[in-house]
C-alpha cells in the first residue's frame, strides 16, 4: 500500500512528483524519495520520515529534470530508514525503480546477484529488481524489463527509468494496483488516482500481467510477453476526496473491499510446496517448537478477538494449551510464565500501550515472544523475539477490518507451521488445509457480493437500541468481533453470547422483535446451534442467520439467511466476519454517524 508517482513530459518533474506523493499521504508511509534524470545521470534523494523531511532536503539540493519517479514507503522488508527508502538503483546508478508489493523469491535472486558481484545497500526486496535490470540489460529497456519480470515471483507494481533511454518510463503491474495517466505532451503513472487527478482525468488502469511504455508523446500498453493491448481510457469524474477512497464513500468500506488482497498478500511467500514455511520470520528451532508447553495470546480489542480464534486454531492444529488474555489485564494478574511458554502479542499498529507493556512483562519472566503486527519497525516489532508482519497495508478507518482478517491469516500460518514441526497432523492433511487457506481470497470476494442483503437488514435494525449476536465455537469468537464492530460505529448496544449460555441467564433479555444475529457455520455443533436459535425465535426475536453455502435447513429456523462460501470449519471466521463488518457499516450510515471516526475512539491506543 505504498505510494508511486511517475512523470515524463516537458515540465520539471520534482514538484509534480512531490505534489502527487502528498495526495497519497492518507495511505500511510514511513519514508519518501524521488529519482529524476537530469540530462546526464539519475539523481536520487530519499529520507526516512514524513514527506516534509524530503521536501526540506530538496530545498537545499533539488533534482532538476523532466523524467522522474517518486515513492512513499510502507515498510515490509527492512526497517524504515534512508537506505531502505525507494527509489532503488543499480550499482552504477543507471536504473532506478519504485515498487509496491512483495517479491517472494527475492532472497534467491539476491544470493544469485551477490555471487555475480553485485553489492546491496538495503534490506529490501525491491533492490534486487534494480540489480536485475543491470544484470540482464540487453540494450533495450522494454526488452530488459520483460526479462526481469519473468524472474520475479509475487506481487508488484513497478515504475522504472534508465539513463540509457531517458525518453521512456516503463510501468508493470502484477497483483498490485497501478494506473497510467494520459496528458497533453506529458504522461504519468501512479499507484492511485488522487496522485495525478490535478493533471489528468483520463487514465488506464493496468491489469495483472500488463505493462505500459510511456513517452512524452504517448503510451503503449502490452502484456509482459509483448502481446499488444488496446482499450479506451477511463474518464474519472470523482473529486479528489472521493478518489482517495477509491470511489467508496468511506475508508472503512474501501478497506472491507481490500480484504481479499490483504489476505492474499499476508499469505504471499509463506506457502512452499503446499506447506507453510515461517523459518524467515520465526527463529525458534524445531526442538524449541516441540518443547513449547503453553501459548498465551495477548492483545486488545479487535486483536484480542483474533487471539480468541487463535486459541481454537492452535489447540486444534498444534495441540498446545492456549490462554487468550486482554493485554490490560495480563500483566496485573501475575500470569504463570516459564521458558516453555510462548507469548504471541497481536497489535495492528505495533504501538498499543497495553500490549507493549504485556510484551515486556512476558520477556521479563523469560518467555519467548512472537509479535503479529502490521507495521515494520514499530515498538512491538522491535522488542519481540520474532515478528510475523501482516501485509494489510495502512488502515485509515478507526474500526479495524482488513487488519483483523490479516491477523487471522497470520495465526493460521503459525498454527500450520507448528503442526508441521510438531507432527500433530499428517502432512497430507496439512496440505489440504493450506489448499483451502489459499482459496480464501477468492471466497472473500464472493462474500462481498452479499452486501445488499446485509444493507437491507441493517436498515431494519437501525432504530433498535439493543441487539444480540449468538455463536458456538469459532462462531462465538467471530460473534464477539461482530458485536464490537456494531458498537464502535453505530452506537447500538450489542452483546455477543456463547449460544449454549442462553438458558443460564441471557434468555431473560430476549423480547418481541429484538434483532439477533446467529452464526451457524460450525458443522460439528450445528444441531445444537439450531436448537439455541429456536429458543430465541420462540420468544419473538427477529433472527438473521449466517450459514455455509448449501445449507438449506437454517432458513426454517430464522427470518433471513446469508450464505457464506463453504470452506472447512476452521477457516470460516475469515469469511463469516465480513458480513458483520458490512452490517456495522450500513447500520452506522443509516443512523447518520461518521463511519471512519467514531466518537471517543482513536486508531492507535498509545496510553494505558
PDB file of C-alpha atoms in Angstrom, residues 330-468:
ATOM      1  CA  UNK A 330      -2.394  -9.763  31.585  1.00  0.00           C
ATOM      2  CA  UNK A 331       0.460  -8.083  33.405  1.00  0.00           C
ATOM      3  CA  UNK A 332      -1.600  -7.412  36.517  1.00  0.00           C
ATOM      4  CA  UNK A 333      -2.732 -10.978  37.120  1.00  0.00           C
ATOM      5  CA  UNK A 334       0.732 -12.454  37.738  1.00  0.00           C
ATOM      6  CA  UNK A 335       0.467 -14.958  34.857  1.00  0.00           C
ATOM      7  CA  UNK A 336       2.306 -18.265  35.110  1.00  0.00           C
ATOM      8  CA  UNK A 337       5.153 -17.946  32.595  1.00  0.00           C
ATOM      9  CA  UNK A 338       8.109 -20.274  32.114  1.00  0.00           C
ATOM     10  CA  UNK A 339      10.820 -20.628  29.482  1.00  0.00           C
ATOM     11  CA  UNK A 340       8.489 -23.153  27.816  1.00  0.00           C
ATOM     12  CA  UNK A 341       5.776 -20.509  27.384  1.00  0.00           C
ATOM     13  CA  UNK A 342       5.335 -18.794  24.034  1.00  0.00           C
ATOM     14  CA  UNK A 343       3.613 -15.419  24.192  1.00  0.00           C
ATOM     15  CA  UNK A 344       2.002 -14.183  20.965  1.00  0.00           C
ATOM     16  CA  UNK A 345       1.162 -10.467  21.063  1.00  0.00           C
ATOM     17  CA  UNK A 346      -1.116  -9.017  18.388  1.00  0.00           C
ATOM     18  CA  UNK A 347      -1.277  -5.309  17.503  1.00  0.00           C
ATOM     19  CA  UNK A 348      -2.240  -3.634  14.236  1.00  0.00           C
ATOM     20  CA  UNK A 349      -0.133  -0.530  14.894  1.00  0.00           C
ATOM     21  CA  UNK A 350       2.586  -2.190  16.922  1.00  0.00           C
ATOM     22  CA  UNK A 351       2.320   0.723  19.354  1.00  0.00           C
ATOM     23  CA  UNK A 352      -0.647  -0.380  21.514  1.00  0.00           C
ATOM     24  CA  UNK A 353       0.451   0.628  25.019  1.00  0.00           C
ATOM     25  CA  UNK A 354      -1.184  -2.220  26.950  1.00  0.00           C
ATOM     26  CA  UNK A 355       0.082  -4.838  24.507  1.00  0.00           C
ATOM     27  CA  UNK A 356       3.582  -3.409  24.613  1.00  0.00           C
ATOM     28  CA  UNK A 357       3.542  -3.488  28.430  1.00  0.00           C
ATOM     29  CA  UNK A 358       2.360  -7.126  28.345  1.00  0.00           C
ATOM     30  CA  UNK A 359       5.159  -7.989  25.913  1.00  0.00           C
ATOM     31  CA  UNK A 360       7.736  -6.535  28.291  1.00  0.00           C
ATOM     32  CA  UNK A 361       6.203  -8.369  31.247  1.00  0.00           C
ATOM     33  CA  UNK A 362       6.377 -11.661  29.358  1.00  0.00           C
ATOM     34  CA  UNK A 363      10.011 -11.131  28.400  1.00  0.00           C
ATOM     35  CA  UNK A 364      10.873 -10.198  31.982  1.00  0.00           C
ATOM     36  CA  UNK A 365       9.650 -13.634  33.034  1.00  0.00           C
ATOM     37  CA  UNK A 366      11.664 -15.425  30.373  1.00  0.00           C
ATOM     38  CA  UNK A 367       9.013 -16.113  27.716  1.00  0.00           C
ATOM     39  CA  UNK A 368       9.749 -16.164  24.036  1.00  0.00           C
ATOM     40  CA  UNK A 369       7.597 -13.518  22.305  1.00  0.00           C
ATOM     41  CA  UNK A 370       6.226 -13.640  18.769  1.00  0.00           C
ATOM     42  CA  UNK A 371       4.567 -10.439  17.516  1.00  0.00           C
ATOM     43  CA  UNK A 372       1.842 -10.280  14.888  1.00  0.00           C
ATOM     44  CA  UNK A 373       1.709  -6.685  13.658  1.00  0.00           C
ATOM     45  CA  UNK A 374       1.003  -4.635  10.573  1.00  0.00           C
ATOM     46  CA  UNK A 375       3.857  -2.144  10.985  1.00  0.00           C
ATOM     47  CA  UNK A 376       7.507  -2.952  10.333  1.00  0.00           C
ATOM     48  CA  UNK A 377       9.780  -1.109  12.750  1.00  0.00           C
ATOM     49  CA  UNK A 378       7.038  -0.492  15.329  1.00  0.00           C
ATOM     50  CA  UNK A 379       7.801  -0.839  19.049  1.00  0.00           C
ATOM     51  CA  UNK A 380       6.176  -4.264  19.254  1.00  0.00           C
ATOM     52  CA  UNK A 381       8.097  -5.436  16.161  1.00  0.00           C
ATOM     53  CA  UNK A 382      11.402  -4.175  17.567  1.00  0.00           C
ATOM     54  CA  UNK A 383      11.008  -5.648  21.037  1.00  0.00           C
ATOM     55  CA  UNK A 384       9.581  -9.080  20.175  1.00  0.00           C
ATOM     56  CA  UNK A 385      11.902 -12.016  19.549  1.00  0.00           C
ATOM     57  CA  UNK A 386      10.149 -12.898  16.295  1.00  0.00           C
ATOM     58  CA  UNK A 387       7.751 -10.962  14.063  1.00  0.00           C
ATOM     59  CA  UNK A 388       5.075 -12.033  11.598  1.00  0.00           C
ATOM     60  CA  UNK A 389       4.091  -8.991   9.557  1.00  0.00           C
ATOM     61  CA  UNK A 390       0.522  -8.812   8.319  1.00  0.00           C
ATOM     62  CA  UNK A 391       0.713  -7.181   4.923  1.00  0.00           C
ATOM     63  CA  UNK A 392      -2.675  -5.487   5.152  1.00  0.00           C
ATOM     64  CA  UNK A 393      -1.274  -2.083   4.256  1.00  0.00           C
ATOM     65  CA  UNK A 394      -2.323   1.109   6.055  1.00  0.00           C
ATOM     66  CA  UNK A 395      -5.753   1.038   7.670  1.00  0.00           C
ATOM     67  CA  UNK A 396      -7.277   4.516   7.905  1.00  0.00           C
ATOM     68  CA  UNK A 397     -10.711   3.855   9.409  1.00  0.00           C
ATOM     69  CA  UNK A 398     -10.724   3.576  13.194  1.00  0.00           C
ATOM     70  CA  UNK A 399     -12.833   0.400  13.100  1.00  0.00           C
ATOM     71  CA  UNK A 400     -10.465  -2.375  12.066  1.00  0.00           C
ATOM     72  CA  UNK A 401     -11.468  -4.699   9.219  1.00  0.00           C
ATOM     73  CA  UNK A 402      -8.666  -5.833   6.919  1.00  0.00           C
ATOM     74  CA  UNK A 403      -6.154  -5.767   9.780  1.00  0.00           C
ATOM     75  CA  UNK A 404      -8.319  -8.281  11.686  1.00  0.00           C
ATOM     76  CA  UNK A 405      -8.650 -10.740   8.807  1.00  0.00           C
ATOM     77  CA  UNK A 406      -4.914 -10.443   8.119  1.00  0.00           C
ATOM     78  CA  UNK A 407      -4.218 -11.225  11.781  1.00  0.00           C
ATOM     79  CA  UNK A 408      -6.350 -14.352  11.439  1.00  0.00           C
ATOM     80  CA  UNK A 409      -4.309 -15.416   8.412  1.00  0.00           C
ATOM     81  CA  UNK A 410      -1.066 -14.919  10.364  1.00  0.00           C
ATOM     82  CA  UNK A 411      -2.468 -17.072  13.189  1.00  0.00           C
ATOM     83  CA  UNK A 412      -3.438 -19.857  10.775  1.00  0.00           C
ATOM     84  CA  UNK A 413       0.051 -19.731   9.269  1.00  0.00           C
ATOM     85  CA  UNK A 414       1.643 -20.011  12.708  1.00  0.00           C
ATOM     86  CA  UNK A 415      -0.629 -22.898  13.693  1.00  0.00           C
ATOM     87  CA  UNK A 416       0.011 -24.804  10.471  1.00  0.00           C
ATOM     88  CA  UNK A 417       3.750 -24.217  10.767  1.00  0.00           C
ATOM     89  CA  UNK A 418       3.831 -25.500  14.343  1.00  0.00           C
ATOM     90  CA  UNK A 419       1.650 -28.502  13.409  1.00  0.00           C
ATOM     91  CA  UNK A 420       4.125 -29.423  10.681  1.00  0.00           C
ATOM     92  CA  UNK A 421       7.106 -29.231  13.046  1.00  0.00           C
ATOM     93  CA  UNK A 422       5.373 -30.982  15.941  1.00  0.00           C
ATOM     94  CA  UNK A 423       3.882 -33.689  13.729  1.00  0.00           C
ATOM     95  CA  UNK A 424       0.406 -33.260  15.198  1.00  0.00           C
ATOM     96  CA  UNK A 425      -1.345 -33.616  11.838  1.00  0.00           C
ATOM     97  CA  UNK A 426      -0.407 -35.821   8.854  1.00  0.00           C
ATOM     98  CA  UNK A 427       1.417 -33.897   6.123  1.00  0.00           C
ATOM     99  CA  UNK A 428      -1.274 -34.612   3.532  1.00  0.00           C
ATOM    100  CA  UNK A 429      -3.933 -33.291   5.901  1.00  0.00           C
ATOM    101  CA  UNK A 430      -1.920 -30.094   6.453  1.00  0.00           C
ATOM    102  CA  UNK A 431      -1.550 -29.657   2.702  1.00  0.00           C
ATOM    103  CA  UNK A 432      -5.317 -29.931   2.327  1.00  0.00           C
ATOM    104  CA  UNK A 433      -5.859 -27.205   4.959  1.00  0.00           C
ATOM    105  CA  UNK A 434      -3.248 -24.996   3.256  1.00  0.00           C
ATOM    106  CA  UNK A 435      -5.040 -25.517  -0.057  1.00  0.00           C
ATOM    107  CA  UNK A 436      -8.265 -24.230   1.496  1.00  0.00           C
ATOM    108  CA  UNK A 437      -6.334 -21.354   3.068  1.00  0.00           C
ATOM    109  CA  UNK A 438      -5.007 -20.198  -0.306  1.00  0.00           C
ATOM    110  CA  UNK A 439      -8.569 -20.224  -1.696  1.00  0.00           C
ATOM    111  CA  UNK A 440      -9.777 -17.678   0.884  1.00  0.00           C
ATOM    112  CA  UNK A 441      -9.046 -14.506  -1.161  1.00  0.00           C
ATOM    113  CA  UNK A 442     -11.409 -15.655  -3.902  1.00  0.00           C
ATOM    114  CA  UNK A 443     -14.039 -16.734  -1.400  1.00  0.00           C
ATOM    115  CA  UNK A 444     -13.766 -13.378   0.386  1.00  0.00           C
ATOM    116  CA  UNK A 445     -14.591 -11.693  -2.921  1.00  0.00           C
ATOM    117  CA  UNK A 446     -17.718 -13.869  -3.119  1.00  0.00           C
ATOM    118  CA  UNK A 447     -18.762 -12.867   0.410  1.00  0.00           C
ATOM    119  CA  UNK A 448     -18.657  -9.205  -0.581  1.00  0.00           C
ATOM    120  CA  UNK A 449     -21.479  -9.926  -3.017  1.00  0.00           C
ATOM    121  CA  UNK A 450     -23.833 -10.320  -0.010  1.00  0.00           C
ATOM    122  CA  UNK A 451     -23.548  -6.573   0.597  1.00  0.00           C
ATOM    123  CA  UNK A 452     -27.078  -5.600  -0.443  1.00  0.00           C
ATOM    124  CA  UNK A 453     -28.717  -8.313   1.686  1.00  0.00           C
ATOM    125  CA  UNK A 454     -26.745  -7.064   4.683  1.00  0.00           C
ATOM    126  CA  UNK A 455     -27.620  -3.435   3.916  1.00  0.00           C
ATOM    127  CA  UNK A 456     -31.317  -4.298   3.863  1.00  0.00           C
ATOM    128  CA  UNK A 457     -31.110  -5.991   7.268  1.00  0.00           C
ATOM    129  CA  UNK A 458     -29.083  -3.071   8.631  1.00  0.00           C
ATOM    130  CA  UNK A 459     -31.896  -0.696   7.708  1.00  0.00           C
ATOM    131  CA  UNK A 460     -34.328  -2.859   9.656  1.00  0.00           C
ATOM    132  CA  UNK A 461     -32.238  -2.687  12.844  1.00  0.00           C
ATOM    133  CA  UNK A 462     -31.145   0.958  12.657  1.00  0.00           C
ATOM    134  CA  UNK A 463     -33.818   2.169  15.061  1.00  0.00           C
ATOM    135  CA  UNK A 464     -33.179  -0.523  17.659  1.00  0.00           C
ATOM    136  CA  UNK A 465     -31.059   0.272  20.700  1.00  0.00           C
ATOM    137  CA  UNK A 466     -30.220  -3.339  21.609  1.00  0.00           C
ATOM    138  CA  UNK A 467     -29.055  -6.308  19.553  1.00  0.00           C
ATOM    139  CA  UNK A 468     -27.565  -9.734  20.235  1.00  0.00           C
TER     140      UNK A 468
END
